[in-house]
Amino acid sequence: MSLSFEHVTLGQRVLFGHGQAADHLSAEVERLGAGKVMVIAGEREVEIAEQVAARIDVAVWHSDVVMHVPVEVAETARRKATDNGVDLLVCVGGGSTTGLAKAVALTTGIPIIAVPTTYAGSEATNVWGLTEAARKTTGVDHKVLPATVIYDSALTLSLPVDMSVASGLNGMAHCIDSLWGPKADPINAALAAEGIRALSAGLPKIVADPQSIAGRDEALYGAYLSAVAFASAGSGLHHKICHVLGGTFNLPHAQTHATVLPYVLAFNAPHAPQAEARAAAAFGTGTALEGLQKLREQVDAPQKLSDYGFTAEGIPETVCIVLEKLPANNPREITADNLTALLTAALNGDDPAVLTGDVQYAQ
Ligand code: NAD
């Protein structure tokens, strides 16, 4: 088989080490020659941010963080950064916090050091997102890619188990969607497969013992790989659906991804034999869906969208918006009918196998 593809690797410095975030941050602030640092951390993350920033001078603290980055929240943060002459942003927190730093960087060009405390993976992508009038817009811009990412599993020990599971499955969704995203390629597939392996090893350890450093390290490592693969492959069907559910219906990001993933996998996998085989091998199971469902059962994953406030009335609008933004190269044709079936099954927590259609897995 001959190979022919184009792959872009994003340039970023990654520092990984348990208990080393404060040292890594002070060395990075010095290396980048920053004079005025603004630390962005949501209310629940401020305590962690204070520990991380203990060895640097912080000119401005900002804690008004809102999920899916409403434009007015972004505007306030941008004004604060420019009014204070900030020349470096340090974000400490989950994807919402990273997202706000990216929104500031998008219009100001101020560089970012990201210190993630969940497994959302936004820190390793050049994708930004903003929400206005119940519509989430995303875009790609090199300015929003953090210059440095500092991973420290000690900062994730306080992440509650249910949020750790949902967030880890958000990382898993990056891996699986990367296998058939519009720019899927063999390099993304290799990163995604290792991401699947690391996340499926780490998450059960976290559930068994939330203080497990090995579990937390594996999950963070898997989350990084998942995001690198996703940044290169682009948004596939799973991300297009979850993006609408988050932006239009304000559903919680990680839980939505965790719930919808088995349905998109069941929908696409029989039509994407190579992706299916790669994911199955990474899970170490007969089929990818079997591996994902086994893991979901082990970690007591979120089950149905109705648990997060979604209702059947929202399905037609979701279908309508997703159909306007269909990803290129999805392995299965997407229609209003089969998308409605997928969302209905995810709403009610039905067995995802109902979505495999008339195509059977190769034995
Ligand atoms: P989040 O950042 O909103 O965090 C979820 C909750 O966990 C928050 O209440 C937060 O304060 C709390 N939290 C975070 N870390 C904690 C810790 N260590 N201990 C205790 N509590 C902690 O949610 P998320 O799922 O990390 O991120 C979701 C957002 O990220 C969405 O807006 C999504 O669109 C965005 N995102 C963007 C990309 C991208 O590439 N641009 C990728 C993934 C996610």
Tab-separated table of C-alpha atoms and ligand atoms in Angstrom:
chain	number	residue	atom	x	y	z
A	1	MET	CA	0.000	0.000	0.000
A	2	SER	CA	1.445	3.413	-0.916
A	3	LEU	CA	1.073	6.376	1.417
A	4	SER	CA	0.211	9.898	0.346
A	5	PHE	CA	-0.839	12.571	2.833
A	6	GLU	CA	-0.175	16.054	4.203
A	7	HIS	CA	0.324	16.406	7.949
A	8	VAL	CA	0.923	19.584	9.979
A	9	THR	CA	2.665	19.317	13.355
A	10	LEU	CA	2.032	22.334	15.594
A	11	GLY	CA	5.105	23.803	17.309
A	12	GLN	CA	4.748	23.883	21.069
A	13	ARG	CA	6.892	23.254	24.134
A	14	VAL	CA	5.496	20.605	26.497
A	15	LEU	CA	6.747	20.214	30.071
A	16	PHE	CA	5.410	17.217	31.964
A	17	GLY	CA	6.104	16.380	35.594
A	18	HIS	CA	4.218	15.576	38.796
A	19	GLY	CA	4.592	18.380	41.361
A	20	GLN	CA	6.764	20.485	39.037
A	21	ALA	CA	4.320	23.086	37.687
A	22	ALA	CA	5.493	26.033	39.815
A	23	ASP	CA	9.162	25.438	38.896
A	24	HIS	CA	8.327	24.911	35.241
A	25	LEU	CA	6.197	28.064	35.145
A	26	SER	CA	8.812	30.339	36.704
A	27	ALA	CA	11.484	29.004	34.298
A	28	GLU	CA	9.171	29.510	31.314
A	29	VAL	CA	8.196	33.068	32.320
A	30	GLU	CA	11.904	33.889	32.508
A	31	ARG	CA	12.706	32.129	29.229
A	32	LEU	CA	9.952	34.069	27.431
A	33	GLY	CA	11.150	37.337	29.013
A	34	ALA	CA	7.671	38.341	30.169
A	35	GLY	CA	7.255	41.564	32.176
A	36	LYS	CA	3.506	41.652	32.929
A	37	VAL	CA	1.727	38.376	33.502
A	38	MET	CA	-2.051	37.964	33.650
A	39	VAL	CA	-3.185	34.715	35.294
A	40	ILE	CA	-6.592	33.461	34.178
A	41	ALA	CA	-8.212	30.882	36.474
A	42	GLY	CA	-11.905	30.274	37.200
A	43	GLU	CA	-13.219	30.655	40.766
A	44	ARG	CA	-12.818	26.931	41.503
A	45	GLU	CA	-9.300	26.908	40.067
A	46	VAL	CA	-7.879	29.983	41.858
A	47	GLU	CA	-6.387	27.984	44.702
A	48	ILE	CA	-4.547	25.709	42.263
A	49	ALA	CA	-3.427	28.756	40.256
A	50	GLU	CA	-1.988	30.425	43.380
A	51	GLN	CA	0.203	27.367	43.999
A	52	VAL	CA	1.312	27.231	40.375
A	53	ALA	CA	2.110	30.973	40.280
A	54	ALA	CA	3.858	31.008	43.670
A	55	ARG	CA	7.275	31.736	42.114
A	56	ILE	CA	6.332	34.414	39.573
A	57	ASP	CA	5.178	38.048	39.777
A	58	VAL	CA	1.551	38.276	38.746
A	59	ALA	CA	0.428	41.719	37.515
A	60	VAL	CA	-3.249	40.837	36.948
A	61	TRP	CA	-5.565	38.059	38.177
A	62	HIS	CA	-8.720	37.272	36.223
A	63	SER	CA	-11.340	34.757	37.350
A	64	ASP	CA	-14.477	35.546	35.304
A	65	VAL	CA	-14.505	32.288	33.311
A	66	VAL	CA	-17.667	30.904	31.649
A	67	MET	CA	-17.990	27.658	29.667
A	68	HIS	CA	-18.123	28.042	25.849
A	69	VAL	CA	-16.641	31.584	26.145
A	70	PRO	CA	-19.525	34.060	25.707
A	71	VAL	CA	-18.286	37.043	23.639
A	72	GLU	CA	-18.957	39.566	26.427
A	73	VAL	CA	-16.804	37.520	28.858
A	74	ALA	CA	-14.026	37.487	26.246
A	75	GLU	CA	-14.322	41.262	25.719
A	76	THR	CA	-13.937	41.998	29.448
A	77	ALA	CA	-10.818	39.825	29.683
A	78	ARG	CA	-9.313	41.392	26.541
A	79	ARG	CA	-9.840	44.907	27.924
A	80	LYS	CA	-8.261	43.942	31.236
A	81	ALA	CA	-5.201	42.534	29.446
A	82	THR	CA	-4.678	45.509	27.149
A	83	ASP	CA	-5.492	48.187	29.782
A	84	ASN	CA	-2.799	46.658	32.014
A	85	GLY	CA	-0.158	46.216	29.303
A	86	VAL	CA	-0.071	42.442	29.816
A	87	ASP	CA	2.555	40.614	27.710
A	88	LEU	CA	1.970	37.005	28.829
A	89	LEU	CA	-1.183	35.047	29.654
A	90	VAL	CA	-1.005	32.093	32.027
A	91	CYS	CA	-4.204	30.041	32.140
A	92	VAL	CA	-4.641	27.502	34.919
A	93	GLY	CA	-7.763	25.368	34.669
A	94	GLY	CA	-9.970	23.340	32.360
A	95	GLY	CA	-10.920	23.918	28.751
A	96	SER	CA	-13.143	26.887	29.655
A	97	THR	CA	-10.190	28.742	31.182
A	98	THR	CA	-7.872	27.849	28.312
A	99	GLY	CA	-10.654	28.936	25.945
A	100	LEU	CA	-10.814	32.380	27.540
A	101	ALA	CA	-7.031	32.824	27.273
A	102	LYS	CA	-7.304	31.839	23.595
A	103	ALA	CA	-10.046	34.431	23.041
A	104	VAL	CA	-7.739	37.115	24.486
A	105	ALA	CA	-4.790	35.903	22.392
A	106	LEU	CA	-6.929	35.855	19.234
A	107	THR	CA	-7.373	39.636	19.155
A	108	THR	CA	-4.281	40.780	21.081
A	109	GLY	CA	-1.605	38.285	19.976
A	110	ILE	CA	-0.423	37.954	23.608
A	111	PRO	CA	1.301	34.544	24.051
A	112	ILE	CA	-0.119	31.881	26.373
A	113	ILE	CA	1.377	29.423	28.813
A	114	ALA	CA	-1.338	26.833	29.509
A	115	VAL	CA	-1.492	24.791	32.712
A	116	PRO	CA	-4.382	22.352	32.221
A	117	THR	CA	-6.271	20.818	35.141
A	118	THR	CA	-8.724	18.643	33.153
A	119	TYR	CA	-8.363	16.306	30.158
A	120	ALA	CA	-10.146	18.631	27.661
A	121	GLY	CA	-6.980	19.069	25.580
A	122	SER	CA	-7.673	22.615	24.364
A	123	GLU	CA	-4.104	23.559	25.355
A	124	ALA	CA	-2.657	21.516	22.480
A	125	THR	CA	-4.848	22.872	19.678
A	126	ASN	CA	-4.950	26.068	17.642
A	127	VAL	CA	-8.764	26.037	17.748
A	128	TRP	CA	-10.666	28.868	19.452
A	129	GLY	CA	-14.383	28.990	20.303
A	130	LEU	CA	-16.735	31.867	21.124
A	131	THR	CA	-20.477	31.857	21.798
A	132	GLU	CA	-22.845	34.652	20.804
A	133	ALA	CA	-26.665	34.591	20.700
A	134	ALA	CA	-26.790	30.810	21.312
A	135	ARG	CA	-24.439	30.052	18.412
A	136	LYS	CA	-20.940	28.753	19.033
A	137	THR	CA	-18.378	29.754	16.442
A	138	THR	CA	-15.004	28.066	16.234
A	139	GLY	CA	-11.990	28.908	14.149
A	140	VAL	CA	-8.349	28.034	13.712
A	141	ASP	CA	-5.618	30.606	14.312
A	142	HIS	CA	-1.981	30.070	15.141
A	143	LYS	CA	-2.089	32.990	17.641
A	144	VAL	CA	-4.215	30.955	20.052
A	145	LEU	CA	-1.887	27.938	20.254
A	146	PRO	CA	-0.216	28.148	23.687
A	147	ALA	CA	3.571	28.616	23.384
A	148	THR	CA	4.102	26.216	26.285
A	149	VAL	CA	1.963	23.622	28.027
A	150	ILE	CA	2.802	22.621	31.588
A	151	TYR	CA	1.295	19.293	32.648
A	152	ASP	CA	1.340	18.403	36.333
A	153	SER	CA	-0.876	15.576	37.516
A	154	ALA	CA	-0.780	16.953	41.101
A	155	LEU	CA	-3.091	19.735	39.858
A	156	THR	CA	-5.700	17.211	38.717
A	157	LEU	CA	-6.006	15.289	41.999
A	158	SER	CA	-8.861	17.579	43.089
A	159	LEU	CA	-10.859	17.028	39.888
A	160	PRO	CA	-13.917	15.062	41.060
A	161	VAL	CA	-14.102	11.487	39.767
A	162	ASP	CA	-17.267	12.035	37.699
A	163	MET	CA	-15.719	15.093	36.035
A	164	SER	CA	-12.440	13.192	35.516
A	165	VAL	CA	-14.337	10.412	33.760
A	166	ALA	CA	-16.361	12.786	31.580
A	167	SER	CA	-13.283	14.848	30.732
A	168	GLY	CA	-11.186	11.744	29.994
A	169	LEU	CA	-13.913	10.536	27.633
A	170	ASN	CA	-13.819	13.975	25.994
A	171	GLY	CA	-10.159	13.161	25.296
A	172	MET	CA	-11.222	9.729	24.023
A	173	ALA	CA	-13.643	11.483	21.653
A	174	HIS	CA	-10.749	13.523	20.225
A	175	CYS	CA	-8.918	10.256	19.532
A	176	ILE	CA	-11.834	8.443	17.924
A	177	ASP	CA	-13.070	11.401	15.842
A	178	SER	CA	-9.471	11.910	14.621
A	179	LEU	CA	-9.583	8.500	12.965
A	180	TRP	CA	-12.147	9.771	10.413
A	181	GLY	CA	-11.877	13.574	10.714
A	182	PRO	CA	-11.611	15.600	7.476
A	183	LYS	CA	-7.783	15.533	7.569
A	184	ALA	CA	-7.288	12.104	9.146
A	185	ASP	CA	-3.854	10.688	8.302
A	186	PRO	CA	-1.579	7.877	9.537
A	187	ILE	CA	0.292	10.164	11.965
A	188	ASN	CA	-2.954	11.279	13.624
A	189	ALA	CA	-4.023	7.644	13.766
A	190	ALA	CA	-0.808	6.645	15.556
A	191	LEU	CA	-1.238	9.454	18.112
A	192	ALA	CA	-4.931	8.678	18.534
A	193	ALA	CA	-4.300	4.958	19.053
A	194	GLU	CA	-1.730	5.666	21.785
A	195	GLY	CA	-4.188	8.184	23.264
A	196	ILE	CA	-6.935	5.531	23.384
A	197	ARG	CA	-4.546	3.116	25.073
A	198	ALA	CA	-3.341	5.652	27.662
A	199	LEU	CA	-6.819	6.986	28.504
A	200	SER	CA	-8.328	3.533	28.789
A	201	ALA	CA	-5.488	2.517	31.115
A	202	GLY	CA	-5.616	5.703	33.209
A	203	LEU	CA	-9.331	6.319	33.769
A	204	PRO	CA	-10.126	3.054	35.615
A	205	LYS	CA	-7.152	3.729	37.924
A	206	ILE	CA	-8.563	7.176	38.751
A	207	VAL	CA	-11.981	5.693	39.500
A	208	ALA	CA	-10.422	3.039	41.747
A	209	ASP	CA	-8.257	5.655	43.495
A	210	PRO	CA	-8.735	9.353	42.631
A	211	GLN	CA	-5.301	10.087	44.153
A	212	SER	CA	-3.549	7.611	41.818
A	213	ILE	CA	-0.635	9.504	40.311
A	214	ALA	CA	-0.092	6.783	37.699
A	215	GLY	CA	-3.744	7.050	36.599
A	216	ARG	CA	-3.661	10.847	36.546
A	217	ASP	CA	-0.355	10.889	34.590
A	218	GLU	CA	-1.660	8.416	32.007
A	219	ALA	CA	-4.887	10.381	31.575
A	220	LEU	CA	-3.021	13.692	31.097
A	221	TYR	CA	-0.591	12.100	28.640
A	222	GLY	CA	-3.518	10.540	26.736
A	223	ALA	CA	-5.383	13.863	26.769
A	224	TYR	CA	-2.390	15.616	25.200
A	225	LEU	CA	-2.028	12.991	22.450
A	226	SER	CA	-5.764	13.116	21.787
A	227	ALA	CA	-5.666	16.868	21.304
A	228	VAL	CA	-2.619	16.776	19.015
A	229	ALA	CA	-4.370	14.201	16.823
A	230	PHE	CA	-7.610	16.229	16.859
A	231	ALA	CA	-5.834	19.512	16.014
A	232	SER	CA	-4.381	17.868	12.931
A	233	ALA	CA	-7.374	15.770	11.802
A	234	GLY	CA	-10.033	18.473	12.338
A	235	SER	CA	-13.587	18.139	13.628
A	236	GLY	CA	-15.386	14.975	12.594
A	237	LEU	CA	-19.059	14.147	13.016
A	238	HIS	CA	-18.814	13.680	16.782
A	239	HIS	CA	-17.419	17.181	17.319
A	240	LYS	CA	-19.909	18.772	14.924
A	241	ILE	CA	-22.793	17.299	16.942
A	242	CYS	CA	-21.393	18.124	20.399
A	243	HIS	CA	-20.479	21.628	19.305
A	244	VAL	CA	-24.163	22.341	18.532
A	245	LEU	CA	-25.373	20.687	21.744
A	246	GLY	CA	-22.959	22.844	23.777
A	247	GLY	CA	-23.297	26.126	21.913
A	248	THR	CA	-27.060	26.129	21.277
A	249	PHE	CA	-28.395	24.164	24.266
A	250	ASN	CA	-25.614	25.009	26.737
A	251	LEU	CA	-25.084	21.338	27.621
A	252	PRO	CA	-21.946	20.663	29.700
A	253	HIS	CA	-19.033	20.024	27.328
A	254	ALA	CA	-17.282	16.963	28.760
A	255	GLN	CA	-20.453	15.108	29.795
A	256	THR	CA	-21.993	15.705	26.357
A	257	HIS	CA	-18.921	14.287	24.594
A	258	ALA	CA	-18.837	11.329	26.979
A	259	THR	CA	-22.509	10.555	26.302
A	260	VAL	CA	-22.577	10.996	22.518
A	261	LEU	CA	-19.314	9.161	21.709
A	262	PRO	CA	-20.587	5.547	21.654
A	263	TYR	CA	-23.442	6.589	19.364
A	264	VAL	CA	-21.147	8.215	16.793
A	265	LEU	CA	-18.773	5.250	17.059
A	266	ALA	CA	-21.619	2.780	16.476
A	267	PHE	CA	-22.894	4.941	13.592
A	268	ASN	CA	-19.575	5.323	11.740
A	269	ALA	CA	-17.412	2.329	12.675
A	270	PRO	CA	-18.961	-0.315	10.389
A	271	HIS	CA	-18.305	2.078	7.462
A	272	ALA	CA	-14.700	2.828	8.501
A	273	PRO	CA	-12.989	-0.572	8.786
A	274	GLN	CA	-9.437	0.775	9.158
A	275	ALA	CA	-10.393	3.248	11.888
A	276	GLU	CA	-12.462	0.585	13.610
A	277	ALA	CA	-9.586	-1.937	13.546
A	278	ARG	CA	-7.102	0.657	14.846
A	279	ALA	CA	-9.354	1.661	17.744
A	280	ALA	CA	-10.236	-1.969	18.570
A	281	ALA	CA	-6.527	-2.870	18.706
A	282	ALA	CA	-5.835	0.129	20.972
A	283	PHE	CA	-8.626	-0.943	23.334
A	284	GLY	CA	-7.451	-4.558	23.070
A	285	THR	CA	-10.961	-5.772	22.259
A	286	GLY	CA	-12.733	-7.472	19.332
A	287	THR	CA	-14.449	-4.271	18.154
A	288	ALA	CA	-13.927	-0.605	19.007
A	289	LEU	CA	-17.469	-0.269	20.339
A	290	GLU	CA	-16.925	-3.243	22.622
A	291	GLY	CA	-13.748	-1.595	23.986
A	292	LEU	CA	-15.406	1.757	24.524
A	293	GLN	CA	-18.476	0.251	26.175
A	294	LYS	CA	-16.348	-1.935	28.447
A	295	LEU	CA	-14.397	1.127	29.568
A	296	ARG	CA	-17.581	3.186	30.002
A	297	GLU	CA	-19.022	0.491	32.224
A	298	GLN	CA	-15.819	0.274	34.309
A	299	VAL	CA	-15.793	4.026	34.945
A	300	ASP	CA	-19.571	4.551	35.274
A	301	ALA	CA	-19.693	6.949	32.324
A	302	PRO	CA	-22.519	9.421	31.602
A	303	GLN	CA	-25.432	7.588	29.959
A	304	LYS	CA	-27.979	9.850	28.330
A	305	LEU	CA	-28.405	13.444	27.184
A	306	SER	CA	-31.726	13.774	29.020
A	307	ASP	CA	-29.669	13.759	32.253
A	308	TYR	CA	-28.109	17.065	31.145
A	309	GLY	CA	-31.320	18.907	30.244
A	310	PHE	CA	-31.572	17.994	26.560
A	311	THR	CA	-35.077	17.125	25.317
A	312	ALA	CA	-36.635	15.684	22.142
A	313	GLU	CA	-37.785	19.198	21.198
A	314	GLY	CA	-34.125	20.148	20.640
A	315	ILE	CA	-33.464	17.370	18.102
A	316	PRO	CA	-34.867	19.030	14.911
A	317	GLU	CA	-32.877	22.242	15.511
A	318	THR	CA	-29.705	20.250	16.247
A	319	VAL	CA	-30.171	18.188	13.079
A	320	CYS	CA	-30.735	21.339	11.054
A	321	ILE	CA	-27.552	23.056	12.297
A	322	VAL	CA	-25.366	19.937	12.061
A	323	LEU	CA	-26.522	19.324	8.457
A	324	GLU	CA	-25.288	22.841	7.566
A	325	LYS	CA	-21.805	21.993	8.878
A	326	LEU	CA	-21.251	18.399	7.829
A	327	PRO	CA	-17.618	17.299	8.043
A	328	ALA	CA	-15.886	16.365	4.804
A	329	ASN	CA	-15.145	12.652	4.274
A	330	ASN	CA	-17.431	11.222	6.963
A	331	PRO	CA	-17.353	7.475	6.312
A	332	ARG	CA	-21.147	7.174	6.386
A	333	GLU	CA	-23.679	9.323	4.551
A	334	ILE	CA	-25.433	11.600	7.041
A	335	THR	CA	-29.117	12.352	6.544
A	336	ALA	CA	-31.764	14.109	8.621
A	337	ASP	CA	-33.271	10.703	9.378
A	338	ASN	CA	-30.148	8.888	10.545
A	339	LEU	CA	-28.940	11.940	12.516
A	340	THR	CA	-32.341	12.119	14.227
A	341	ALA	CA	-32.016	8.428	15.091
A	342	LEU	CA	-28.519	8.996	16.523
A	343	LEU	CA	-29.641	11.938	18.683
A	344	THR	CA	-32.771	10.127	19.840
A	345	ALA	CA	-30.712	7.135	20.951
A	346	ALA	CA	-28.223	9.434	22.776
A	347	LEU	CA	-31.065	11.375	24.389
A	348	ASN	CA	-32.605	8.219	25.836
A	349	GLY	CA	-29.438	6.221	26.508
A	350	ASP	CA	-30.485	3.422	24.108
A	351	ASP	CA	-28.126	0.631	23.116
A	352	PRO	CA	-25.797	2.251	20.503
A	353	ALA	CA	-25.882	-0.974	18.461
A	354	VAL	CA	-29.263	0.193	17.081
A	355	LEU	CA	-27.281	2.662	14.921
A	356	THR	CA	-24.984	0.294	13.073
A	357	GLY	CA	-27.477	0.208	10.170
A	358	ASP	CA	-27.482	-2.610	7.662
A	359	VAL	CA	-23.672	-2.886	7.459
A	360	GLN	CA	-22.229	-5.663	9.612
A	361	TYR	CA	-18.707	-5.739	11.057
A	362	ALA	CA	-16.291	-7.994	9.210
A	363	GLN	CA	-15.689	-11.153	11.245
B	1	NAD	P1	-14.276	23.337	32.402
B	1	NAD	O1	-13.015	24.009	32.075
B	1	NAD	O2	-15.515	24.185	32.376
B	1	NAD	O3	-14.130	22.619	33.817
B	1	NAD	C1	-15.224	21.885	34.355
B	1	NAD	C2	-15.351	22.164	35.854
B	1	NAD	O4	-14.262	21.582	36.537
B	1	NAD	C3	-15.306	23.648	36.185
B	1	NAD	O5	-16.235	23.911	37.204
B	1	NAD	C4	-13.895	23.854	36.681
B	1	NAD	O6	-13.761	24.947	37.559
B	1	NAD	C5	-13.644	22.535	37.397
B	1	NAD	N1	-12.232	22.155	37.494
B	1	NAD	C6	-11.294	22.201	36.526
B	1	NAD	N2	-10.149	21.683	36.974
B	1	NAD	C7	-10.348	21.307	38.262
B	1	NAD	C8	-9.529	20.676	39.233
B	1	NAD	N3	-8.282	20.298	38.974
B	1	NAD	N4	-10.076	20.434	40.462
B	1	NAD	C9	-11.363	20.752	40.719
B	1	NAD	N5	-12.196	21.342	39.820
B	1	NAD	C10	-11.679	21.611	38.605
B	1	NAD	O7	-14.575	22.115	31.420
B	1	NAD	P2	-13.668	21.324	30.383
B	1	NAD	O8	-14.450	20.156	30.018
B	1	NAD	O9	-12.278	21.166	30.859
B	1	NAD	O10	-13.583	22.325	29.135
B	1	NAD	C11	-14.726	22.608	28.386
B	1	NAD	C12	-14.498	23.790	27.456
B	1	NAD	O11	-13.291	23.603	26.723
B	1	NAD	C13	-15.608	23.969	26.431
B	1	NAD	O12	-15.936	25.328	26.283
B	1	NAD	C14	-14.993	23.429	25.174
B	1	NAD	O13	-15.547	23.983	24.001
B	1	NAD	C15	-13.544	23.788	25.340
B	1	NAD	N6	-12.626	22.922	24.580
B	1	NAD	C16	-11.957	23.474	23.540
B	1	NAD	C17	-11.083	22.711	22.803
B	1	NAD	C18	-10.302	23.354	21.682
B	1	NAD	O14	-9.499	22.712	21.048
B	1	NAD	N7	-10.506	24.638	21.441
B	1	NAD	C19	-10.873	21.366	23.114
B	1	NAD	C20	-11.582	20.817	24.191
B	1	NAD	C21	-12.452	21.612	24.932
